[in-house]
């Protein structure tokens, strides 16, 4: 190898290390963070109109603090057309009047920071509402407009494409369809525009990674229009960071650039955004709805979710096949698909799919960022669903969520075991997601303390089971899920081994499904967690590494230690956390 080759190789190695070092430069507060996700329309209503708002959230910050929460994530709060639960944004620089004003947001930020709580917003980076001034200006066809190329337009589509992918507005409900890729608009700017989800959500033009020469409307990523959209995205982020926001969860983060096989172009985009953020706002974070940590975290995100799509495993833990998300795409004849979820009372599931995929993703990314395992979110069902519906079962699930590495996200109401309500009417594009967006249940009563409105005015109905599933009732019960969740969050904050960036090792022997046993290690500490979500007793033998000191348990557990191995015994619906000393 000659001298030039050696120098080039060394430079390449240094550049690779520098890139990874930059991505790994996460704000310190993330390592001990516990997030709380709030769907703003459903958390607390301060003015009696049946819809939650920002002053309502401010009034509950002391409660949020009492949960051991260090950061909150709010679903979209920007001015919206409210066809898709706030994900059809009209103005990214303005708080929607239903929630309050920009001043109310600044007050929320200030009050949260005073309590040591970070605030992150939801960034719908890939599209706007068709009511957005940007889109309306763009559709006029004025080529000198600032927004002339903010969206993707074409006048010509082949008959074959037209049959398969063109969506035509329906007079009765012009924004309802999620079918297809293009919407017929017959606007001066063009006959068709590309959408992302509903018809009313035109895709912003970040360009095409590999433009098709037969499609002249497909602009490359370095064209003026896509570059202008990138600058606008950066302006939005800076606008809210300058007001004190601590980060953004980015909706559909991997989909911004079209025709991007392997997500190379969009990864480059987010790495550039990350470099800019780290330079100007190093304390802030980017959280991705990518659901593929091995792509998202090297692409520049501080946190990525493992949940209901993308990297497989979450569903096989929590989505029973007789529940809405468990039914999706399931084919009994496909033996590769799970038949029974792991956190089911009958104990017929397997942690194999989750453990293998999680372990691979975790080991590939733990030096760069964090994986988030949410208890639920606004897009899929809660843990309390079907036959998983008792406090004992939900405590076992919460033990898992709050003792895994990464950054945990508690979805509002899961700390008291709120139910996923089946068969609710569609609300603002929710479809079957309505059952997980119901109002927070504070007290007994017809509106559960969420609002002073009449029950008929509620955003969605409540179901407190005669006041049992409320904050009020569970605060009075030392054995409640709420108090158990608080003990778990306190334990996570106290034990270095339960922080976000430790080592994680599955201790289950091959072929053994119950209980789930794993070890977390960090800063010289080691924690062993054993979880049995099944109704029957079970046991496991793990290597002896020291005295097991019980820190927390739910249900009945026992241990018999010996130099040849430690036998853990768990009753049904039990979990235990040990410290190795």
Coordinates of C-alpha atoms in Angstrom, one line a residue:
X1 CA 0.0 0.0 0.0
X2 CA 1.5 3.3 -1.0
X3 CA 1.7 6.5 1.1
X4 CA -1.3 8.2 -0.7
X5 CA -3.5 5.1 -0.2
X6 CA -2.6 5.0 3.5
X7 CA -3.4 8.6 3.9
X8 CA -6.7 8.3 2.0
X9 CA -7.7 5.3 4.1
X10 CA -6.9 7.1 7.3
X11 CA -8.8 10.1 6.2
X12 CA -11.8 8.0 5.3
X13 CA -11.7 6.2 8.6
X14 CA -11.5 9.6 10.4
X15 CA -14.4 11.0 8.5
X16 CA -16.5 7.9 9.3
X17 CA -15.6 8.2 13.0
X18 CA -16.4 11.9 12.9
X19 CA -19.8 11.3 11.4
X20 CA -20.6 8.7 14.0
X21 CA -19.3 10.8 16.8
X22 CA -21.5 13.7 15.6
X23 CA -24.6 11.5 15.5
X24 CA -23.7 10.0 18.9
X25 CA -23.6 13.6 20.4
X26 CA -27.0 13.3 22.2
X27 CA -28.1 15.8 24.9
X28 CA -27.3 14.4 28.3
X29 CA -30.8 14.7 29.5
X30 CA -32.0 12.0 27.1
X31 CA -30.2 9.2 29.0
X32 CA -32.5 9.5 32.0
X33 CA -35.6 10.7 30.2
X34 CA -39.1 9.4 30.6
X35 CA -41.5 10.8 28.1
X36 CA -45.3 11.3 28.4
X37 CA -47.3 11.6 25.2
X38 CA -50.3 13.9 25.3
X39 CA -53.1 14.0 22.6
X40 CA -54.0 17.7 23.3
X41 CA -57.7 17.5 22.3
X42 CA -58.2 14.8 25.0
X43 CA -56.1 15.7 28.0
X44 CA -57.7 18.6 29.9
X45 CA -60.3 21.1 28.8
X46 CA -60.0 24.5 30.6
X47 CA -62.9 26.4 28.9
X48 CA -65.8 23.9 29.0
X49 CA -66.1 23.3 25.2
X50 CA -65.4 19.6 25.4
X51 CA -62.0 19.8 23.7
X52 CA -58.7 19.8 25.5
X53 CA -56.3 22.8 25.3
X54 CA -52.9 24.2 26.3
X55 CA -54.1 25.9 29.5
X56 CA -55.6 22.6 30.5
X57 CA -52.2 20.9 30.1
X58 CA -50.6 23.6 32.2
X59 CA -53.0 23.0 35.0
X60 CA -51.9 19.3 35.1
X61 CA -48.1 19.8 35.0
X62 CA -47.8 19.0 38.7
X63 CA -49.5 15.7 38.2
X64 CA -47.2 15.0 35.2
X65 CA -44.2 15.8 37.3
X66 CA -45.5 13.5 40.1
X67 CA -45.3 10.6 37.6
X68 CA -41.5 10.9 37.3
X69 CA -41.9 12.3 33.8
X70 CA -39.0 14.4 32.5
X71 CA -40.4 15.3 29.0
X72 CA -43.7 15.5 27.2
X73 CA -44.5 15.1 23.5
X74 CA -47.7 16.8 22.2
X75 CA -49.5 15.6 19.1
X76 CA -49.9 18.4 16.5
X77 CA -51.0 21.7 18.0
X78 CA -50.6 23.9 14.9
X79 CA -53.5 25.4 13.0
X80 CA -55.2 22.6 11.2
X81 CA -58.1 21.7 9.0
X82 CA -58.9 18.9 11.5
X83 CA -59.6 16.2 9.0
X84 CA -56.8 14.0 10.3
X85 CA -56.5 14.8 14.0
X86 CA -54.2 17.8 13.5
X87 CA -52.0 16.1 10.9
X88 CA -53.4 18.3 8.1
X89 CA -51.5 21.5 9.0
X90 CA -52.6 24.9 7.7
X91 CA -50.0 27.1 9.5
X92 CA -46.9 25.7 11.1
X93 CA -46.1 29.0 12.8
X94 CA -49.5 29.3 14.6
X95 CA -51.1 27.4 17.5
X96 CA -54.6 26.2 16.5
X97 CA -57.3 28.4 18.2
X98 CA -58.9 25.3 19.7
X99 CA -55.8 24.9 21.9
X100 CA -55.0 28.6 22.6
X101 CA -52.4 31.0 21.2
X102 CA -48.6 31.1 20.7
X103 CA -48.5 32.9 24.0
X104 CA -50.2 30.0 25.7
X105 CA -47.6 27.7 24.2
X106 CA -44.8 29.8 25.5
X107 CA -46.4 29.7 29.0
X108 CA -46.7 26.0 28.8
X109 CA -43.0 25.8 27.9
X110 CA -42.0 28.1 30.7
X111 CA -44.1 26.3 33.3
X112 CA -42.9 22.9 32.2
X113 CA -39.3 24.0 32.3
X114 CA -39.8 25.4 35.8
X115 CA -40.7 21.9 36.9
X116 CA -37.8 20.3 35.1
X117 CA -39.9 19.0 32.2
X118 CA -38.9 19.2 28.6
X119 CA -41.5 19.9 25.8
X120 CA -41.4 18.4 22.4
X121 CA -43.9 19.1 19.5
X122 CA -45.1 17.0 16.6
X123 CA -43.7 18.0 13.2
X124 CA -45.7 17.0 10.2
X125 CA -42.8 17.4 7.8
X126 CA -44.1 15.7 4.7
X127 CA -47.3 17.5 3.8
X128 CA -49.8 20.2 4.7
X129 CA -53.5 20.7 4.5
X130 CA -55.0 21.6 1.1
X131 CA -56.3 24.7 3.0
X132 CA -52.7 25.9 3.6
X133 CA -51.9 29.3 2.1
X134 CA -48.8 27.7 0.6
X135 CA -50.9 25.1 -1.3
X136 CA -53.5 27.6 -2.4
X137 CA -50.9 30.0 -3.6
X138 CA -49.0 27.2 -5.4
X139 CA -52.2 26.0 -7.1
X140 CA -52.7 29.4 -8.9
X141 CA -49.9 28.6 -11.3
X142 CA -47.9 31.8 -10.6
X143 CA -44.4 30.6 -11.4
X144 CA -42.9 33.6 -9.7
X145 CA -44.6 32.7 -6.4
X146 CA -42.5 31.7 -3.4
X147 CA -44.5 28.5 -3.2
X148 CA -44.6 27.7 -6.9
X149 CA -42.7 24.4 -6.4
X150 CA -43.6 23.5 -2.8
X151 CA -45.8 20.7 -4.0
X152 CA -45.7 18.0 -6.8
X153 CA -47.9 18.6 -9.8
X154 CA -48.4 17.0 -13.2
X155 CA -50.7 17.4 -16.1
X156 CA -50.1 14.0 -17.7
X157 CA -50.6 10.5 -16.3
X158 CA -50.7 7.4 -18.5
X159 CA -54.1 5.6 -18.8
X160 CA -52.7 2.7 -16.8
X161 CA -51.6 4.9 -14.0
X162 CA -54.8 6.9 -14.1
X163 CA -56.8 3.7 -13.6
X164 CA -54.8 2.6 -10.7
X165 CA -53.6 5.6 -8.8
X166 CA -55.6 8.8 -9.5
X167 CA -58.0 9.8 -6.8
X168 CA -61.0 11.9 -7.9
X169 CA -62.6 14.3 -5.4
X170 CA -66.0 13.1 -4.3
X171 CA -68.5 16.0 -3.9
X172 CA -70.0 14.5 -0.7
X173 CA -66.7 14.1 1.1
X174 CA -63.9 15.6 -0.9
X175 CA -61.0 14.7 1.5
X176 CA -62.0 11.2 2.6
X177 CA -60.1 8.8 0.4
X178 CA -56.7 7.3 1.3
X179 CA -56.5 5.3 -1.9
X180 CA -53.9 6.1 -4.6
X181 CA -51.1 8.5 -5.0
X182 CA -52.5 11.5 -7.1
X183 CA -55.5 13.7 -6.7
X184 CA -57.3 15.2 -9.6
X185 CA -57.5 19.0 -8.9
X186 CA -57.7 20.7 -12.3
X187 CA -56.0 23.7 -10.9
X188 CA -54.1 26.3 -13.0
X189 CA -50.8 24.9 -11.6
X190 CA -51.6 21.4 -12.8
X191 CA -54.3 18.8 -13.3
X192 CA -53.0 16.4 -10.5
X193 CA -51.1 16.8 -7.3
X194 CA -49.4 14.1 -5.3
X195 CA -50.7 13.4 -1.8
X196 CA -49.3 11.5 1.3
X197 CA -52.4 10.1 3.0
X198 CA -55.9 11.7 2.7
X199 CA -56.7 13.7 -0.4
X200 CA -56.5 16.9 1.7
X201 CA -52.8 16.3 2.5
X202 CA -50.8 17.3 -0.5
X203 CA -47.2 16.1 -0.3
X204 CA -44.5 18.7 0.1
X205 CA -41.8 18.6 -2.6
X206 CA -38.5 17.4 -1.2
X207 CA -37.6 16.1 -4.6
X208 CA -37.1 12.6 -6.0
X209 CA -33.9 10.6 -5.3
X210 CA -34.1 9.0 -8.7
X211 CA -36.3 11.1 -11.0
X212 CA -38.0 9.1 -13.8
X213 CA -37.0 10.7 -17.2
X214 CA -40.6 9.8 -18.4
X215 CA -42.0 12.0 -15.6
X216 CA -40.7 15.5 -16.1
X217 CA -42.5 16.7 -13.0
X218 CA -40.2 14.6 -10.7
X219 CA -37.6 17.2 -9.6
X220 CA -34.3 16.1 -8.3
X221 CA -33.5 16.9 -4.6
X222 CA -31.1 19.7 -5.5
X223 CA -33.7 21.6 -7.6
X224 CA -34.8 25.0 -6.4
X225 CA -38.3 23.9 -5.2
X226 CA -37.1 21.0 -3.0
X227 CA -34.3 23.2 -1.6
X228 CA -36.8 25.9 -0.8
X229 CA -38.9 23.4 1.1
X230 CA -35.9 22.3 3.1
X231 CA -35.2 25.9 4.1
X232 CA -38.8 26.2 5.1
X233 CA -38.6 23.1 7.3
X234 CA -35.5 24.5 9.0
X235 CA -37.3 27.8 9.5
X236 CA -40.2 26.1 11.2
X237 CA -37.9 24.1 13.5
X238 CA -35.9 27.2 14.4
X239 CA -39.0 29.3 15.1
X240 CA -40.2 26.9 17.8
X241 CA -36.7 26.1 19.2
X242 CA -36.3 29.8 19.7
X243 CA -39.5 29.9 21.7
X244 CA -38.0 27.2 24.0
X245 CA -39.2 23.9 22.5
X246 CA -36.8 21.1 23.3
X247 CA -37.4 18.9 20.3
X248 CA -39.7 17.4 17.6
X249 CA -41.1 14.1 17.0
X250 CA -41.2 13.9 13.2
X251 CA -44.2 12.3 11.5
X252 CA -43.5 9.9 8.6
X253 CA -39.8 10.9 8.8
X254 CA -38.6 8.4 6.3
X255 CA -41.0 9.4 3.5
X256 CA -40.1 12.9 2.6
X257 CA -38.1 12.2 -0.5
X258 CA -39.8 10.1 -3.2
X259 CA -38.4 7.2 -5.2
X260 CA -35.8 6.8 -2.5
X261 CA -34.9 3.1 -2.4
X262 CA -32.9 2.2 0.7
X263 CA -33.7 5.7 2.2
X264 CA -30.3 7.0 1.3
X265 CA -31.4 10.5 0.1
X266 CA -33.7 11.1 3.1
X267 CA -31.0 9.8 5.5
X268 CA -28.7 12.4 4.0
X269 CA -31.3 15.1 4.4
X270 CA -31.8 14.3 8.1
X271 CA -28.0 14.1 8.7
X272 CA -27.7 17.6 7.4
X273 CA -30.6 18.7 9.6
X274 CA -29.0 17.0 12.6
X275 CA -25.6 18.7 12.0
X276 CA -27.4 22.1 11.8
X277 CA -29.4 21.4 14.9
X278 CA -26.4 20.2 16.9
X279 CA -24.5 23.4 15.9
X280 CA -27.3 25.8 16.8
X281 CA -29.5 23.9 19.3
X282 CA -27.4 21.2 20.8
X283 CA -29.8 20.7 23.8
X284 CA -32.7 19.8 21.5
X285 CA -33.7 16.4 20.1
X286 CA -35.1 14.8 16.9
X287 CA -37.4 11.8 17.5
X288 CA -38.5 9.9 14.4
X289 CA -41.6 8.0 13.4
X290 CA -39.5 5.8 11.2
X291 CA -39.8 2.5 13.1
X292 CA -36.5 1.2 11.8
X293 CA -33.8 2.3 14.3
X294 CA -30.9 0.8 12.3
X295 CA -31.8 3.3 9.5
X296 CA -33.2 6.2 11.5
X297 CA -30.6 6.7 14.2
X298 CA -27.6 6.7 11.8
X299 CA -29.6 9.1 9.7
X300 CA -29.4 11.6 12.5
X301 CA -32.3 11.0 14.8
X302 CA -31.6 10.9 18.6
X303 CA -34.6 8.5 19.2
X304 CA -36.6 6.2 17.0
X305 CA -39.6 4.1 17.9
X306 CA -40.0 0.3 17.7
X307 CA -43.8 -0.1 17.5
X308 CA -46.7 -1.2 15.3
X309 CA -45.0 -1.0 11.9
X310 CA -41.5 -1.2 10.5
X311 CA -39.2 -3.4 12.6
X312 CA -41.2 -6.4 13.6
X313 CA -41.6 -7.5 17.2
X314 CA -43.8 -5.1 19.1
X315 CA -47.0 -6.6 17.7
X316 CA -46.1 -10.1 18.7
X317 CA -45.7 -8.9 22.2
X318 CA -48.9 -6.9 22.6
X319 CA -51.4 -7.3 19.7
X320 CA -53.7 -10.2 20.4
X321 CA -55.1 -11.6 17.1
X322 CA -58.7 -10.9 18.2
X323 CA -58.0 -7.1 18.6
X324 CA -58.0 -4.5 15.8
X325 CA -54.2 -4.2 15.3
X326 CA -53.7 -7.9 15.8
X327 CA -56.0 -8.7 12.9
X328 CA -54.2 -6.4 10.4
X329 CA -52.7 -8.4 7.6
X330 CA -52.8 -11.7 9.6
X331 CA -52.9 -14.9 7.5
X332 CA -53.3 -18.0 9.7
X333 CA -51.7 -20.2 7.0
X334 CA -48.5 -18.2 7.2
X335 CA -46.5 -20.0 9.9
X336 CA -43.9 -17.2 10.1
X337 CA -46.4 -14.9 11.6
X338 CA -47.1 -15.0 15.3
X339 CA -50.4 -16.6 16.3
X340 CA -50.5 -15.6 20.0
X341 CA -49.2 -12.4 21.5
X342 CA -46.7 -12.7 24.4
X343 CA -48.5 -10.5 26.9
X344 CA -51.6 -12.6 26.9
X345 CA -53.1 -14.4 29.9
X346 CA -53.0 -17.8 28.3
X347 CA -49.2 -17.8 27.9
X348 CA -49.0 -19.2 24.4
X349 CA -46.9 -16.5 22.9
X350 CA -43.1 -16.2 22.2
X351 CA -40.7 -13.3 22.8
X352 CA -38.4 -14.7 20.0
X353 CA -39.3 -12.3 17.2
X354 CA -39.1 -9.3 19.4
X355 CA -36.0 -10.3 21.2
X356 CA -34.0 -11.1 18.1
X357 CA -35.0 -7.9 16.2
X358 CA -34.7 -5.7 19.3
X359 CA -31.3 -7.1 20.3
X360 CA -29.9 -6.6 16.8
X361 CA -31.2 -3.0 16.5
X362 CA -30.2 -2.1 20.0
X363 CA -26.6 -3.4 19.6
X364 CA -26.3 -1.6 16.3
X365 CA -27.4 1.8 17.6
X366 CA -26.8 2.0 21.4
X367 CA -23.6 4.1 20.9
X368 CA -25.5 6.5 18.5
X369 CA -29.0 7.0 19.9
X370 CA -32.0 5.5 21.6
X371 CA -34.8 3.1 20.8
X372 CA -38.2 4.0 22.3
X373 CA -40.8 1.3 23.3
X374 CA -44.1 3.2 23.8
X375 CA -46.9 1.9 26.0
X376 CA -49.2 2.9 23.2
X377 CA -49.8 6.0 21.0
X378 CA -52.5 7.9 19.2
X379 CA -52.3 5.5 16.2
X380 CA -52.7 2.1 17.9
X381 CA -54.5 0.3 20.7
X382 CA -53.7 0.7 24.5
X383 CA -52.4 -2.2 26.7
X384 CA -55.9 -2.4 28.3
X385 CA -57.8 -4.3 25.6
X386 CA -59.5 -7.6 25.3
X387 CA -58.6 -10.1 28.0
X388 CA -55.6 -8.0 29.1
X389 CA -57.7 -5.8 31.4
X390 CA -56.8 -6.2 35.0
X391 CA -54.5 -4.0 37.1
X392 CA -52.3 -7.1 37.8
X393 CA -51.8 -7.7 34.1
X394 CA -51.1 -4.0 33.3
X395 CA -48.5 -3.8 36.1
X396 CA -46.6 -6.6 34.5
X397 CA -46.7 -4.8 31.1
X398 CA -45.6 -1.5 32.7
X399 CA -42.7 -3.3 34.3
X400 CA -41.5 -4.3 30.9
X401 CA -41.9 -0.8 29.4
X402 CA -40.0 1.0 32.2
X403 CA -37.1 -1.4 32.7
X404 CA -36.0 -1.8 29.0
X405 CA -33.1 0.3 27.8
X406 CA -33.7 3.4 25.5
X407 CA -36.2 6.1 26.2
X408 CA -39.7 5.0 27.5
X409 CA -42.8 6.8 26.3
X410 CA -45.9 6.5 28.5
X411 CA -49.1 7.3 26.5
X412 CA -51.4 9.5 28.6
X413 CA -53.8 7.5 30.7
X414 CA -51.9 4.2 30.4
X415 CA -50.5 4.9 33.9
X416 CA -54.1 4.4 35.2
X417 CA -55.0 1.6 32.7
X418 CA -57.4 3.5 30.5
X419 CA -59.2 1.2 28.1
X420 CA -59.0 1.1 24.3
X421 CA -62.7 1.7 23.6
X422 CA -64.0 -0.4 20.7
X423 CA -66.3 0.7 17.9
X424 CA -66.3 4.4 18.5
X425 CA -67.4 6.7 15.7
X426 CA -64.9 8.3 13.4
X427 CA -63.6 11.6 14.9
X428 CA -61.5 13.9 12.7
X429 CA -60.1 11.1 10.6
X430 CA -59.5 8.8 13.5
X431 CA -61.4 5.8 12.2
X432 CA -60.6 2.9 14.6
X433 CA -57.9 5.0 16.3
X434 CA -60.7 6.9 18.1
X435 CA -60.7 4.2 20.8
X436 CA -57.2 5.3 21.9
X437 CA -57.8 9.1 21.8
X438 CA -60.5 9.3 24.4
X439 CA -60.4 12.0 27.2
X440 CA -58.1 11.6 30.2
X441 CA -60.1 10.3 33.2
X442 CA -59.4 12.4 36.2
X443 CA -62.4 11.8 38.5
X444 CA -65.6 9.9 38.6
X445 CA -68.6 11.5 36.8
X446 CA -70.1 11.7 33.4
X447 CA -67.2 13.7 31.9
X448 CA -64.5 12.2 34.2
X449 CA -63.2 15.6 35.3
X450 CA -61.9 16.3 31.8
X451 CA -64.4 19.1 31.1
X452 CA -67.3 21.0 32.6
X453 CA -69.3 20.4 29.4
X454 CA -72.2 18.1 29.0
X455 CA -71.4 14.5 28.2
X456 CA -72.8 15.0 24.7
X457 CA -70.2 17.8 24.1
X458 CA -67.2 15.6 24.9
X459 CA -64.6 15.2 22.3
X460 CA -65.0 11.4 22.6
X461 CA -66.7 9.3 25.3
X462 CA -65.2 8.2 28.6
X463 CA -65.3 4.8 30.3
X464 CA -64.2 4.9 33.9
X465 CA -65.8 1.7 35.1
X466 CA -67.8 3.5 37.7
X467 CA -64.8 5.7 38.7
X468 CA -62.3 2.9 39.1
X469 CA -60.1 3.9 36.1
X470 CA -59.5 7.5 37.3
X471 CA -56.6 9.4 38.8
X472 CA -58.8 10.3 41.8
X473 CA -59.5 6.7 42.7
X474 CA -56.0 5.4 42.1
X475 CA -54.4 8.1 44.1
X476 CA -56.3 6.8 47.1
X477 CA -55.3 3.2 46.5
X478 CA -51.6 2.4 47.4
X479 CA -51.9 -0.9 45.4
X480 CA -53.1 0.9 42.2
X481 CA -51.4 0.8 38.8
X482 CA -50.8 4.6 39.1
X483 CA -48.8 4.2 42.3
X484 CA -47.0 1.2 40.9
X485 CA -46.0 3.2 37.8
X486 CA -44.6 5.9 40.0
X487 CA -42.5 3.4 41.9
X488 CA -41.2 2.1 38.5
X489 CA -40.3 5.6 37.2
X490 CA -38.6 6.4 40.6
X491 CA -36.6 3.1 40.3
X492 CA -35.5 3.9 36.8
X493 CA -34.2 7.3 37.8
X494 CA -32.4 5.8 40.8
X495 CA -30.7 2.9 39.1
X496 CA -27.9 3.6 36.6
X497 CA -28.4 0.1 35.1
X498 CA -31.9 1.2 34.0
X499 CA -30.7 4.2 32.1
X500 CA -31.1 4.5 28.4
X501 CA -27.6 3.5 27.2
X502 CA -26.7 0.4 29.3
X503 CA -26.1 -3.1 28.2
X504 CA -29.0 -5.5 27.6
X505 CA -28.9 -9.3 27.6
X506 CA -31.7 -11.8 27.2
X507 CA -31.3 -14.6 29.8
X508 CA -34.0 -16.9 28.5
X509 CA -32.7 -20.3 27.5
X510 CA -33.4 -21.5 24.0
X511 CA -37.0 -22.6 23.7
X512 CA -38.1 -21.1 27.0
X513 CA -40.8 -18.5 26.6
X514 CA -42.1 -17.8 30.1
X515 CA -41.0 -16.0 32.1
X516 CA -39.1 -13.3 30.1
X517 CA -35.8 -12.7 31.9
X518 CA -33.2 -10.1 30.9
X519 CA -30.3 -8.3 32.4
X520 CA -29.4 -4.6 32.3
X521 CA -25.9 -3.3 33.1
X522 CA -24.4 0.2 33.3
X523 CA -21.8 2.0 35.3
X524 CA -20.9 -1.0 37.4
X525 CA -24.5 -1.8 38.3
X526 CA -26.5 -4.9 37.1
X527 CA -30.3 -5.3 37.2
X528 CA -32.2 -8.6 36.5
X529 CA -35.8 -8.3 35.4
X530 CA -38.2 -11.3 35.2
X531 CA -41.7 -10.9 33.8
X532 CA -44.6 -13.4 33.6
X533 CA -47.7 -12.0 31.8
X534 CA -49.4 -15.5 31.8
X535 CA -52.0 -16.7 34.3
X536 CA -50.0 -19.8 35.3
X537 CA -46.9 -20.2 37.6
X538 CA -43.6 -20.4 35.9
X539 CA -39.9 -20.5 36.7
X540 CA -36.4 -20.0 35.1
X541 CA -32.8 -20.8 36.0
X542 CA -30.2 -18.1 35.2
X543 CA -26.5 -18.0 35.8
X544 CA -25.4 -17.0 39.3
X545 CA -23.6 -13.7 39.3
X546 CA -24.1 -12.5 42.8
X547 CA -26.7 -11.9 45.5
X548 CA -30.1 -10.9 44.1
X549 CA -31.7 -8.1 46.1
X550 CA -35.3 -7.5 45.3
X551 CA -36.1 -3.8 44.4
X552 CA -39.7 -4.1 43.3
X553 CA -42.3 -6.7 42.5
X554 CA -45.9 -7.1 41.5
X555 CA -47.7 -10.4 42.2
X556 CA -45.8 -13.1 44.0
X557 CA -42.2 -14.0 43.2
X558 CA -39.4 -16.0 44.9
X559 CA -35.8 -16.8 44.2
X560 CA -33.6 -19.8 45.2
X561 CA -29.9 -19.0 44.7
X562 CA -27.0 -21.4 44.3
X563 CA -23.5 -21.3 42.8
X564 CA -24.8 -23.6 40.0
X565 CA -27.6 -21.1 39.1
X566 CA -30.4 -19.0 40.4
X567 CA -34.0 -20.3 40.2
X568 CA -36.6 -17.6 39.7
X569 CA -40.2 -18.5 40.5
X570 CA -43.1 -16.3 39.5
X571 CA -46.8 -16.7 40.1
X572 CA -49.2 -15.8 37.3
X573 CA -49.3 -12.1 36.4
X574 CA -46.1 -11.3 38.2
X575 CA -42.9 -9.4 37.7
X576 CA -39.8 -8.7 39.7
X577 CA -36.8 -6.4 39.5
X578 CA -33.6 -7.5 41.3
X579 CA -30.3 -5.7 41.8
X580 CA -27.2 -7.9 41.7
X581 CA -24.9 -7.3 44.6

